[in-house]
Amino acid sequence: MRPLVGVLALQGDVVEHVAALERAGAAALLVKTPCDLERIGGLIVPGGESTTVMKLLERFELAEPIVARVRAGMPFWGTCMGMIVAAHDVAGLEQPTLDLIDIGVRRNAFGRQNESAEVDLMIPVLGSEPFRAIFIRAPWIERAGPEVDVLAERAGHGVMVRQSNVLGTSFHPELGNDLRVHEYFLEMIGRPHLHVGKASAAA
Ligand code: GLN
């Protein structure tokens, strides 16, 4: 059966993720309510504006049920703003995050000149072919905890990370043609037992 993957649809580049998921062979559901969350096997939080979405998550009463499902093992992928929302801490930001992955991030970190950039990234978990990564006012990872795997770096900073069932990318795979990160996430959904994290992988 095709996995049903939720895309948080409060704000941001939702339709691009839906299209990429469908091209990768998955079915997508726009997530706007806690009921939607119950139907999905994994959740993507797209790019957008993190301060706005954090407020909307509270207002739509989605923050708590998302955290509960992800802590119970549901795969989660945050792209750009989605990774900021999932981070443990965000430099200079007081608002509470969902705190799903033990990273510290800095927003808009690559500076004004590099606000938007396309970069060939080496991402060994995706194979030896570089990944054309699109960055838009992207965050970078300033701190990654011991349980976090840094899967790709740009300019010496982590830009793709994973901790157990939680994936984060600073860049936007949904805006390009390369489906490998979407496929990687679908594998996390399809084979959750292979992805229980470093510490418990042997259990
Ligand atoms: N700069 C945005 C933020 O801080 C993120 C940008 C994006 O998601 N493309 O929320």
PDB file of C-alpha atoms and ligand atoms in Angstrom:
ATOM      1  CA  MET A   1       0.000   0.000   0.000  1.00  0.00           C
ATOM      2  CA  ARG A   2       1.185   3.521  -0.756  1.00  0.00           C
ATOM      3  CA  PRO A   3       2.062   5.369   2.441  1.00  0.00           C
ATOM      4  CA  LEU A   4      -0.104   8.371   3.272  1.00  0.00           C
ATOM      5  CA  VAL A   5       2.201  11.247   4.096  1.00  0.00           C
ATOM      6  CA  GLY A   6       0.934  14.407   5.733  1.00  0.00           C
ATOM      7  CA  VAL A   7       2.115  17.856   4.714  1.00  0.00           C
ATOM      8  CA  LEU A   8       1.417  20.536   7.305  1.00  0.00           C
ATOM      9  CA  ALA A   9      -0.746  22.983   5.393  1.00  0.00           C
ATOM     10  CA  LEU A  10      -0.908  26.095   7.559  1.00  0.00           C
ATOM     11  CA  GLN A  11       1.549  28.166   5.502  1.00  0.00           C
ATOM     12  CA  GLY A  12       4.508  27.725   3.181  1.00  0.00           C
ATOM     13  CA  ASP A  13       5.449  25.672   0.130  1.00  0.00           C
ATOM     14  CA  VAL A  14       2.884  22.943   0.657  1.00  0.00           C
ATOM     15  CA  VAL A  15       1.875  22.167  -2.926  1.00  0.00           C
ATOM     16  CA  GLU A  16       5.469  21.572  -4.016  1.00  0.00           C
ATOM     17  CA  HIS A  17       5.878  18.880  -1.354  1.00  0.00           C
ATOM     18  CA  VAL A  18       2.588  17.251  -2.328  1.00  0.00           C
ATOM     19  CA  ALA A  19       3.685  17.124  -5.957  1.00  0.00           C
ATOM     20  CA  ALA A  20       7.107  15.689  -5.066  1.00  0.00           C
ATOM     21  CA  LEU A  21       5.551  13.034  -2.818  1.00  0.00           C
ATOM     22  CA  GLU A  22       3.199  11.980  -5.583  1.00  0.00           C
ATOM     23  CA  ARG A  23       6.053  11.797  -8.069  1.00  0.00           C
ATOM     24  CA  ALA A  24       7.922   9.627  -5.555  1.00  0.00           C
ATOM     25  CA  GLY A  25       4.955   7.237  -5.403  1.00  0.00           C
ATOM     26  CA  ALA A  26       3.338   8.287  -2.126  1.00  0.00           C
ATOM     27  CA  ALA A  27      -0.102   9.697  -1.410  1.00  0.00           C
ATOM     28  CA  ALA A  28      -0.242  13.060   0.360  1.00  0.00           C
ATOM     29  CA  LEU A  29      -2.717  14.516   2.820  1.00  0.00           C
ATOM     30  CA  LEU A  30      -2.899  18.196   3.706  1.00  0.00           C
ATOM     31  CA  VAL A  31      -2.764  18.405   7.499  1.00  0.00           C
ATOM     32  CA  LYS A  32      -4.770  21.182   9.118  1.00  0.00           C
ATOM     33  CA  THR A  33      -6.431  19.517  12.097  1.00  0.00           C
ATOM     34  CA  PRO A  34      -5.541  16.981  14.809  1.00  0.00           C
ATOM     35  CA  CYS A  35      -7.892  14.507  13.064  1.00  0.00           C
ATOM     36  CA  ASP A  36      -5.785  14.659   9.893  1.00  0.00           C
ATOM     37  CA  LEU A  37      -2.762  13.674  11.961  1.00  0.00           C
ATOM     38  CA  GLU A  38      -4.353  10.392  12.960  1.00  0.00           C
ATOM     39  CA  ARG A  39      -4.496   9.197   9.353  1.00  0.00           C
ATOM     40  CA  ILE A  40      -0.893   9.676   8.311  1.00  0.00           C
ATOM     41  CA  GLY A  41       2.253   7.555   8.491  1.00  0.00           C
ATOM     42  CA  GLY A  42       4.686  10.478   8.432  1.00  0.00           C
ATOM     43  CA  LEU A  43       4.618  14.272   8.480  1.00  0.00           C
ATOM     44  CA  ILE A  44       6.452  16.919   6.483  1.00  0.00           C
ATOM     45  CA  VAL A  45       6.598  20.493   7.736  1.00  0.00           C
ATOM     46  CA  PRO A  46       7.493  22.627   4.708  1.00  0.00           C
ATOM     47  CA  GLY A  47       9.387  25.885   4.317  1.00  0.00           C
ATOM     48  CA  GLY A  48       7.710  29.127   5.296  1.00  0.00           C
ATOM     49  CA  GLU A  49       8.042  31.542   8.181  1.00  0.00           C
ATOM     50  CA  SER A  50       8.862  29.830  11.458  1.00  0.00           C
ATOM     51  CA  THR A  51       7.568  32.490  13.847  1.00  0.00           C
ATOM     52  CA  THR A  52       4.186  32.528  12.080  1.00  0.00           C
ATOM     53  CA  VAL A  53       3.856  28.769  11.926  1.00  0.00           C
ATOM     54  CA  MET A  54       4.783  28.276  15.565  1.00  0.00           C
ATOM     55  CA  LYS A  55       1.897  30.584  16.510  1.00  0.00           C
ATOM     56  CA  LEU A  56      -0.476  28.819  14.108  1.00  0.00           C
ATOM     57  CA  LEU A  57       0.479  25.388  15.478  1.00  0.00           C
ATOM     58  CA  GLU A  58      -0.673  26.506  18.911  1.00  0.00           C
ATOM     59  CA  ARG A  59      -3.809  28.186  17.605  1.00  0.00           C
ATOM     60  CA  PHE A  60      -4.872  25.113  15.607  1.00  0.00           C
ATOM     61  CA  GLU A  61      -4.031  22.858  18.566  1.00  0.00           C
ATOM     62  CA  LEU A  62      -1.602  20.860  16.466  1.00  0.00           C
ATOM     63  CA  ALA A  63       1.617  21.312  18.451  1.00  0.00           C
ATOM     64  CA  GLU A  64       0.834  18.818  21.201  1.00  0.00           C
ATOM     65  CA  PRO A  65      -0.545  16.015  19.006  1.00  0.00           C
ATOM     66  CA  ILE A  66       2.393  16.354  16.581  1.00  0.00           C
ATOM     67  CA  VAL A  67       4.889  16.065  19.430  1.00  0.00           C
ATOM     68  CA  ALA A  68       3.016  13.057  20.859  1.00  0.00           C
ATOM     69  CA  ARG A  69       2.988  11.192  17.546  1.00  0.00           C
ATOM     70  CA  VAL A  70       6.626  11.933  16.737  1.00  0.00           C
ATOM     71  CA  ARG A  71       7.738  10.860  20.231  1.00  0.00           C
ATOM     72  CA  ALA A  72       5.770   7.639  19.609  1.00  0.00           C
ATOM     73  CA  GLY A  73       7.865   7.044  16.485  1.00  0.00           C
ATOM     74  CA  MET A  74       6.083   8.679  13.552  1.00  0.00           C
ATOM     75  CA  PRO A  75       8.650   9.869  11.002  1.00  0.00           C
ATOM     76  CA  PHE A  76       8.907  13.648  10.720  1.00  0.00           C
ATOM     77  CA  TRP A  77      10.759  15.771   8.167  1.00  0.00           C
ATOM     78  CA  GLY A  78      11.166  19.516   8.453  1.00  0.00           C
ATOM     79  CA  THR A  79      12.456  21.473   5.458  1.00  0.00           C
ATOM     80  CA  CYS A  80      13.969  24.853   6.249  1.00  0.00           C
ATOM     81  CA  MET A  81      11.287  26.490   8.426  1.00  0.00           C
ATOM     82  CA  GLY A  82      10.117  22.980   9.339  1.00  0.00           C
ATOM     83  CA  MET A  83      13.563  22.165  10.709  1.00  0.00           C
ATOM     84  CA  ILE A  84      13.591  25.415  12.716  1.00  0.00           C
ATOM     85  CA  VAL A  85      10.225  24.523  14.253  1.00  0.00           C
ATOM     86  CA  ALA A  86      11.548  21.052  15.175  1.00  0.00           C
ATOM     87  CA  ALA A  87      14.859  22.240  16.641  1.00  0.00           C
ATOM     88  CA  HIS A  88      15.614  22.150  20.350  1.00  0.00           C
ATOM     89  CA  ASP A  89      16.775  25.761  20.273  1.00  0.00           C
ATOM     90  CA  VAL A  90      16.897  28.660  17.834  1.00  0.00           C
ATOM     91  CA  ALA A  91      19.458  31.456  18.259  1.00  0.00           C
ATOM     92  CA  GLY A  92      17.816  34.691  19.329  1.00  0.00           C
ATOM     93  CA  LEU A  93      14.295  33.276  19.438  1.00  0.00           C
ATOM     94  CA  GLU A  94      12.219  33.204  22.615  1.00  0.00           C
ATOM     95  CA  GLN A  95       9.218  31.330  21.220  1.00  0.00           C
ATOM     96  CA  PRO A  96       9.033  27.676  22.248  1.00  0.00           C
ATOM     97  CA  THR A  97       9.662  25.138  19.482  1.00  0.00           C
ATOM     98  CA  LEU A  98       8.341  21.588  19.120  1.00  0.00           C
ATOM     99  CA  ASP A  99      11.746  20.330  20.334  1.00  0.00           C
ATOM    100  CA  LEU A 100      11.789  17.111  18.319  1.00  0.00           C
ATOM    101  CA  ILE A 101      15.494  16.958  17.475  1.00  0.00           C
ATOM    102  CA  ASP A 102      18.534  17.842  19.570  1.00  0.00           C
ATOM    103  CA  ILE A 103      19.953  20.613  17.404  1.00  0.00           C
ATOM    104  CA  GLY A 104      20.517  24.338  17.775  1.00  0.00           C
ATOM    105  CA  VAL A 105      19.889  26.366  14.611  1.00  0.00           C
ATOM    106  CA  ARG A 106      20.446  29.907  13.402  1.00  0.00           C
ATOM    107  CA  ARG A 107      17.855  31.405  11.064  1.00  0.00           C
ATOM    108  CA  ASN A 108      18.787  33.165   7.800  1.00  0.00           C
ATOM    109  CA  ALA A 109      22.327  32.091   8.576  1.00  0.00           C
ATOM    110  CA  PHE A 110      24.036  32.195   5.190  1.00  0.00           C
ATOM    111  CA  GLY A 111      23.846  35.995   4.995  1.00  0.00           C
ATOM    112  CA  ARG A 112      22.182  38.416   2.618  1.00  0.00           C
ATOM    113  CA  GLN A 113      24.376  37.740  -0.398  1.00  0.00           C
ATOM    114  CA  ASN A 114      23.596  34.069  -0.171  1.00  0.00           C
ATOM    115  CA  GLU A 115      19.936  34.486   0.668  1.00  0.00           C
ATOM    116  CA  SER A 116      19.041  32.216  -2.216  1.00  0.00           C
ATOM    117  CA  ALA A 117      21.552  29.769  -3.605  1.00  0.00           C
ATOM    118  CA  GLU A 118      21.733  26.490  -5.459  1.00  0.00           C
ATOM    119  CA  VAL A 119      24.561  24.310  -4.294  1.00  0.00           C
ATOM    120  CA  ASP A 120      25.779  20.835  -5.228  1.00  0.00           C
ATOM    121  CA  LEU A 121      25.828  18.991  -1.925  1.00  0.00           C
ATOM    122  CA  MET A 122      27.461  15.707  -1.156  1.00  0.00           C
ATOM    123  CA  ILE A 123      24.975  13.599   0.787  1.00  0.00           C
ATOM    124  CA  PRO A 124      26.560  10.172   1.255  1.00  0.00           C
ATOM    125  CA  VAL A 125      23.315   8.484   2.426  1.00  0.00           C
ATOM    126  CA  LEU A 126      21.823   9.334  -0.990  1.00  0.00           C
ATOM    127  CA  GLY A 127      24.710   7.920  -3.003  1.00  0.00           C
ATOM    128  CA  SER A 128      27.734   9.422  -4.711  1.00  0.00           C
ATOM    129  CA  GLU A 129      25.854  11.711  -7.110  1.00  0.00           C
ATOM    130  CA  PRO A 130      25.752  15.260  -5.666  1.00  0.00           C
ATOM    131  CA  PHE A 131      22.350  16.694  -4.767  1.00  0.00           C
ATOM    132  CA  ARG A 132      21.416  20.080  -6.280  1.00  0.00           C
ATOM    133  CA  ALA A 133      20.167  21.807  -3.122  1.00  0.00           C
ATOM    134  CA  ILE A 134      18.093  25.003  -3.156  1.00  0.00           C
ATOM    135  CA  PHE A 135      18.586  27.273  -0.146  1.00  0.00           C
ATOM    136  CA  ILE A 136      16.186  30.162   0.553  1.00  0.00           C
ATOM    137  CA  ARG A 137      16.921  32.317   3.608  1.00  0.00           C
ATOM    138  CA  ALA A 138      18.062  29.062   5.101  1.00  0.00           C
ATOM    139  CA  PRO A 139      19.039  28.166   8.637  1.00  0.00           C
ATOM    140  CA  TRP A 140      22.190  26.277   9.483  1.00  0.00           C
ATOM    141  CA  ILE A 141      22.862  23.931  12.346  1.00  0.00           C
ATOM    142  CA  GLU A 142      25.095  25.372  15.028  1.00  0.00           C
ATOM    143  CA  ARG A 143      24.965  22.476  17.464  1.00  0.00           C
ATOM    144  CA  ALA A 144      24.100  18.826  17.007  1.00  0.00           C
ATOM    145  CA  GLY A 145      23.641  16.583  20.045  1.00  0.00           C
ATOM    146  CA  PRO A 146      25.317  13.165  20.391  1.00  0.00           C
ATOM    147  CA  GLU A 147      22.262  11.296  19.037  1.00  0.00           C
ATOM    148  CA  VAL A 148      22.141  13.397  15.870  1.00  0.00           C
ATOM    149  CA  ASP A 149      23.702  12.305  12.576  1.00  0.00           C
ATOM    150  CA  VAL A 150      24.869  15.185  10.389  1.00  0.00           C
ATOM    151  CA  LEU A 151      24.152  13.897   6.871  1.00  0.00           C
ATOM    152  CA  ALA A 152      25.358  16.903   4.863  1.00  0.00           C
ATOM    153  CA  GLU A 153      27.281  20.129   5.390  1.00  0.00           C
ATOM    154  CA  ARG A 154      27.613  23.425   3.559  1.00  0.00           C
ATOM    155  CA  ALA A 155      30.350  25.928   4.430  1.00  0.00           C
ATOM    156  CA  GLY A 156      31.278  23.879   7.491  1.00  0.00           C
ATOM    157  CA  HIS A 157      27.767  23.838   8.940  1.00  0.00           C
ATOM    158  CA  GLY A 158      25.277  20.994   9.091  1.00  0.00           C
ATOM    159  CA  VAL A 159      22.412  21.397   6.617  1.00  0.00           C
ATOM    160  CA  MET A 160      20.874  17.916   6.789  1.00  0.00           C
ATOM    161  CA  VAL A 161      20.450  16.054  10.047  1.00  0.00           C
ATOM    162  CA  ARG A 162      18.703  13.039  11.407  1.00  0.00           C
ATOM    163  CA  GLN A 163      17.932  11.775  14.869  1.00  0.00           C
ATOM    164  CA  SER A 164      16.044   8.499  14.849  1.00  0.00           C
ATOM    165  CA  ASN A 165      12.658   9.191  13.190  1.00  0.00           C
ATOM    166  CA  VAL A 166      13.260  12.950  12.749  1.00  0.00           C
ATOM    167  CA  LEU A 167      14.870  14.391   9.621  1.00  0.00           C
ATOM    168  CA  GLY A 168      15.761  18.024   8.967  1.00  0.00           C
ATOM    169  CA  THR A 169      17.058  19.817   5.874  1.00  0.00           C
ATOM    170  CA  SER A 170      18.046  23.485   5.619  1.00  0.00           C
ATOM    171  CA  PHE A 171      17.295  23.329   1.903  1.00  0.00           C
ATOM    172  CA  HIS A 172      14.219  22.619  -0.242  1.00  0.00           C
ATOM    173  CA  PRO A 173      14.266  19.281  -2.104  1.00  0.00           C
ATOM    174  CA  GLU A 174      10.596  19.861  -3.056  1.00  0.00           C
ATOM    175  CA  LEU A 175      11.648  22.739  -5.337  1.00  0.00           C
ATOM    176  CA  GLY A 176      13.989  20.669  -7.500  1.00  0.00           C
ATOM    177  CA  ASN A 177      13.622  17.585  -9.674  1.00  0.00           C
ATOM    178  CA  ASP A 178      15.749  15.218  -7.617  1.00  0.00           C
ATOM    179  CA  LEU A 179      13.446  13.024  -5.539  1.00  0.00           C
ATOM    180  CA  ARG A 180      16.118  11.295  -3.467  1.00  0.00           C
ATOM    181  CA  VAL A 181      15.412  13.051  -0.162  1.00  0.00           C
ATOM    182  CA  HIS A 182      11.686  12.369  -0.528  1.00  0.00           C
ATOM    183  CA  GLU A 183      12.492   8.740  -1.278  1.00  0.00           C
ATOM    184  CA  TYR A 184      14.800   8.605   1.743  1.00  0.00           C
ATOM    185  CA  PHE A 185      11.944   9.913   3.919  1.00  0.00           C
ATOM    186  CA  LEU A 186       9.516   7.387   2.432  1.00  0.00           C
ATOM    187  CA  GLU A 187      11.966   4.668   3.403  1.00  0.00           C
ATOM    188  CA  MET A 188      11.954   5.982   6.966  1.00  0.00           C
ATOM    189  CA  ILE A 189       8.169   5.568   6.908  1.00  0.00           C
ATOM    190  CA  GLY A 190       8.184   2.171   5.256  1.00  0.00           C
ATOM    191  CA  ARG A 191      10.838   0.618   7.421  1.00  0.00           C
ATOM    192  CA  PRO A 192      10.585   2.291  10.820  1.00  0.00           C
ATOM    193  CA  HIS A 193      12.454  -0.502  12.606  1.00  0.00           C
ATOM    194  CA  LEU A 194      15.616   0.222  10.670  1.00  0.00           C
ATOM    195  CA  HIS A 195      15.480   3.768  11.905  1.00  0.00           C
ATOM    196  CA  VAL A 196      15.256   3.621  15.641  1.00  0.00           C
ATOM    197  CA  GLY A 197      18.392   5.682  16.163  1.00  0.00           C
ATOM    198  CA  LYS A 198      22.003   4.971  16.924  1.00  0.00           C
ATOM    199  CA  ALA A 199      21.647   4.265  20.614  1.00  0.00           C
ATOM    200  CA  SER A 200      18.941   1.640  20.254  1.00  0.00           C
ATOM    201  CA  ALA A 201      19.751   0.288  16.802  1.00  0.00           C
ATOM    202  CA  ALA A 202      21.092  -2.969  18.183  1.00  0.00           C
ATOM    203  CA  ALA A 203      18.079  -3.640  20.424  1.00  0.00           C
TER     204      ALA A 203
HETATM  205  N1  GLN B   1      13.813  32.280   7.080  1.00  0.00           N
HETATM  206  C1  GLN B   1      12.638  31.496   7.367  1.00  0.00           C
HETATM  207  C2  GLN B   1      12.416  31.385   8.861  1.00  0.00           C
HETATM  208  O1  GLN B   1      13.248  31.762   9.612  1.00  0.00           O
HETATM  209  C3  GLN B   1      12.772  30.119   6.775  1.00  0.00           C
HETATM  210  C4  GLN B   1      12.864  30.225   5.285  1.00  0.00           C
HETATM  211  C5  GLN B   1      12.323  29.043   4.550  1.00  0.00           C
HETATM  212  O2  GLN B   1      11.648  28.169   5.101  1.00  0.00           O
HETATM  213  N2  GLN B   1      12.594  29.014   3.277  1.00  0.00           N
HETATM  214  O3  GLN B   1      11.393  30.939   9.280  1.00  0.00           O
END
